[in-house]
Short mmCIF file of C-alpha atoms in Angstrom, two decimals:
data_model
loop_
_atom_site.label_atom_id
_atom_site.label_comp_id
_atom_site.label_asym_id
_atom_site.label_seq_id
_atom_site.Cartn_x
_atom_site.Cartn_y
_atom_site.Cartn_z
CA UNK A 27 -22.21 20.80 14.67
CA UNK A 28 -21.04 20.31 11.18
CA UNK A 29 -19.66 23.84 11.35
CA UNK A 30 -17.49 23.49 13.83
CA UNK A 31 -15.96 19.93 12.43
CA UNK A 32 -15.59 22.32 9.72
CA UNK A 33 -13.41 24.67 11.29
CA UNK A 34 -11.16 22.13 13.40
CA UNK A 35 -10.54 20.37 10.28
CA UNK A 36 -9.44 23.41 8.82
CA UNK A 37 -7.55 24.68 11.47
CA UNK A 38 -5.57 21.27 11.60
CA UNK A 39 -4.61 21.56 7.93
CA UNK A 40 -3.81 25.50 8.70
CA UNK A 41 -1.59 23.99 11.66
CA UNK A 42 0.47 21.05 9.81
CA UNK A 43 2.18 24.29 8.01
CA UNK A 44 4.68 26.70 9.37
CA UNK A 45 1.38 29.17 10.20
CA UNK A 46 0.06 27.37 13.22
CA UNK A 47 2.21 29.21 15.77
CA UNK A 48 0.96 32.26 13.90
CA UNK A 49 -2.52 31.55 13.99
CA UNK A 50 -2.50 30.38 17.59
CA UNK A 51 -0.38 33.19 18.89
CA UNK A 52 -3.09 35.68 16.16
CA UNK A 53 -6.22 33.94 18.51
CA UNK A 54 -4.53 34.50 21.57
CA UNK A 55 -3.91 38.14 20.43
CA UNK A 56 0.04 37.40 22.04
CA UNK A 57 1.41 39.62 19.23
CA UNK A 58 -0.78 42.65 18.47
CA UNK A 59 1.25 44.45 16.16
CA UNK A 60 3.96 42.32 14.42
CA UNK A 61 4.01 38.75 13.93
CA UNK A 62 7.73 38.46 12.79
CA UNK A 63 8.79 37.34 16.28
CA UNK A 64 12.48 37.51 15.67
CA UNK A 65 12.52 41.29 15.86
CA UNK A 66 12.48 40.77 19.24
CA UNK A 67 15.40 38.55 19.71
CA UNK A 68 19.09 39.63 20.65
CA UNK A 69 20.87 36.44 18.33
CA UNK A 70 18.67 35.56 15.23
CA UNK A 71 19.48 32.93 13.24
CA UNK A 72 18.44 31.99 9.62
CA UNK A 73 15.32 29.37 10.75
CA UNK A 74 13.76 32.75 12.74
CA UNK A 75 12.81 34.15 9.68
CA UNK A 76 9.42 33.86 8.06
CA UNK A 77 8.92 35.73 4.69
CA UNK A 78 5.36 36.39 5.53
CA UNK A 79 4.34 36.65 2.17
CA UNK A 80 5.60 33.41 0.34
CA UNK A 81 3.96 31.72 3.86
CA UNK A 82 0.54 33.77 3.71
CA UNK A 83 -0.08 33.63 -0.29
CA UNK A 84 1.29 29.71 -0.31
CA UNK A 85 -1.49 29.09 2.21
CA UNK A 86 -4.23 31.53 1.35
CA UNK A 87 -6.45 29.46 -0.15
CA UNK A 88 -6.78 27.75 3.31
CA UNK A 89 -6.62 30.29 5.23
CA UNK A 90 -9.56 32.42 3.34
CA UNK A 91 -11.39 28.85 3.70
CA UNK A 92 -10.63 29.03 7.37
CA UNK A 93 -12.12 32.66 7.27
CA UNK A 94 -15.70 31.66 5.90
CA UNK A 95 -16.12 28.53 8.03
CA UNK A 96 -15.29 30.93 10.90
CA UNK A 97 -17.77 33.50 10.00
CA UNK A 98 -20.37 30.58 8.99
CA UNK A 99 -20.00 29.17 12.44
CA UNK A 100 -20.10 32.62 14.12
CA UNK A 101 -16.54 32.16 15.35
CA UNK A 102 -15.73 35.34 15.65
CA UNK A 103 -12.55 35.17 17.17
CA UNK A 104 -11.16 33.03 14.88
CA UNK A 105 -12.42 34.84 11.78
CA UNK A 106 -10.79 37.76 13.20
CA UNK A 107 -7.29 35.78 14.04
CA UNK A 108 -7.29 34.85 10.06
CA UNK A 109 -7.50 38.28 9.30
CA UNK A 110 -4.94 39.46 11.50
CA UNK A 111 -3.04 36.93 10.07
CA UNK A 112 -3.25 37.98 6.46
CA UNK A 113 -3.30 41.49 6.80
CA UNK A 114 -0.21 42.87 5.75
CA UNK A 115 -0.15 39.84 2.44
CA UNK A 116 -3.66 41.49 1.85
CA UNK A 117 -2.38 44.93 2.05
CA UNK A 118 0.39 44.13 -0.65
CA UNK A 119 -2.06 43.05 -2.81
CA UNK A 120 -3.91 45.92 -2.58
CA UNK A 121 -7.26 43.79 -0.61
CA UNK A 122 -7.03 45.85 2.69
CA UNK A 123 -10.72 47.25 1.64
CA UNK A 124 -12.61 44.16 1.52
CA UNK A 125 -10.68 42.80 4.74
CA UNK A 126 -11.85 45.73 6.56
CA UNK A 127 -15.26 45.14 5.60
CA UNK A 128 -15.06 41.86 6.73
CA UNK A 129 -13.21 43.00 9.91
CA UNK A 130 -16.29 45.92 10.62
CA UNK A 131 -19.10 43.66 10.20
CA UNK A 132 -17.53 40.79 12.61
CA UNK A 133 -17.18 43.54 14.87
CA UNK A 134 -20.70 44.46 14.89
CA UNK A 135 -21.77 41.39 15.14
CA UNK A 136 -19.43 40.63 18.33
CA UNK A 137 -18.70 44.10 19.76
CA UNK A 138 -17.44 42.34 22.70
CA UNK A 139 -14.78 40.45 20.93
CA UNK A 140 -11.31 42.20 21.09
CA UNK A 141 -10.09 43.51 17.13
CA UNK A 142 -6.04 43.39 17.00
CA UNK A 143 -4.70 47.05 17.08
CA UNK A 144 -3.11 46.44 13.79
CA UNK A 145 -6.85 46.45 12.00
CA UNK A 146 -7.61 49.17 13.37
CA UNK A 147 -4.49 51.26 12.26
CA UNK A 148 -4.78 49.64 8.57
CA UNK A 149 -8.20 51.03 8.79
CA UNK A 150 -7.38 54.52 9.61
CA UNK A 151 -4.36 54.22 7.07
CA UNK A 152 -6.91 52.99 4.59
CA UNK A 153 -9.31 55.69 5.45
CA UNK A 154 -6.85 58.52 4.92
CA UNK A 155 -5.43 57.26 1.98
CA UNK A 156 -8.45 57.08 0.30
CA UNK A 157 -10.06 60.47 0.86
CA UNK A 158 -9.10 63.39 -0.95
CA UNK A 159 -10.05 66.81 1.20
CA UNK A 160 -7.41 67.70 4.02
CA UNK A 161 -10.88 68.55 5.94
CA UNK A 162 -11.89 64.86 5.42
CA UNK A 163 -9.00 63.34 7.12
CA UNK A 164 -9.93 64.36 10.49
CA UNK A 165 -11.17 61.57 12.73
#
């Protein structure tokens, strides 16, 4: 379908930049909680670090593109990879409440398709951040 031509072709111009190991490990879910890989290495070296915020915001444009085709096409897992993906660039800029929205509605419309732990914690941070009452914080 058109859609999905849609999608690939977006997805190839996501993947000629440094985020296509992040967006394929973000739809494999091979990272759940933090995408900065070199954490996680004994000897790091200058070239493991990713300033996730120069390489989200540089590409967000695409990546939000990426995010309606996905969605459009009812790619569910996809649209959810892209959000994983910009989460924490979308929490500095102070959009973690329309992400969520986005990430809540996918989810009803796919129960079945797996949300990355790290949307669900921004939405309880979210969530108790916003409310006011001690009494209202309780899950």
């Amino acid at each position: 379908s058109d859609q999905r031509k849609k999608i690939r072709k977006l997805i190839q111009e996501v993947l000629q930049s440094k985020l296509a190991f992040l967006l394929q490990d973000a739809v494999k879910m091979n990272w759940p909680f933090v995408p900065e890989k070199w954490q996680y290495k004994q000897t790091v070296s200058p070239n493991d670090k990713t300033n996730l915020s120069d390489l989200i915001g540089k590409h967000l444009l695409q990546l939000l593109a990426l995010l309606k085709a996905s969605i459009a096409a009812q790619e569910t897992t996809t649209a959810l990879a892209v959000l994983f993906l910009a989460d924490r660039f979308l929490y500095w800029t102070d959009e973690s409440g329309r992400m969520l929205k986005i990430t809540k509605l996918l989810h009803r419309r796919s129960p079945n398709t797996p949300v990355a732990p790290q949307l669900i914690i921004r939405q309880a941070r979210v969530y108790l951040n916003s409310e006011t009452s001690p009494d209202e914080h309780k899950l």
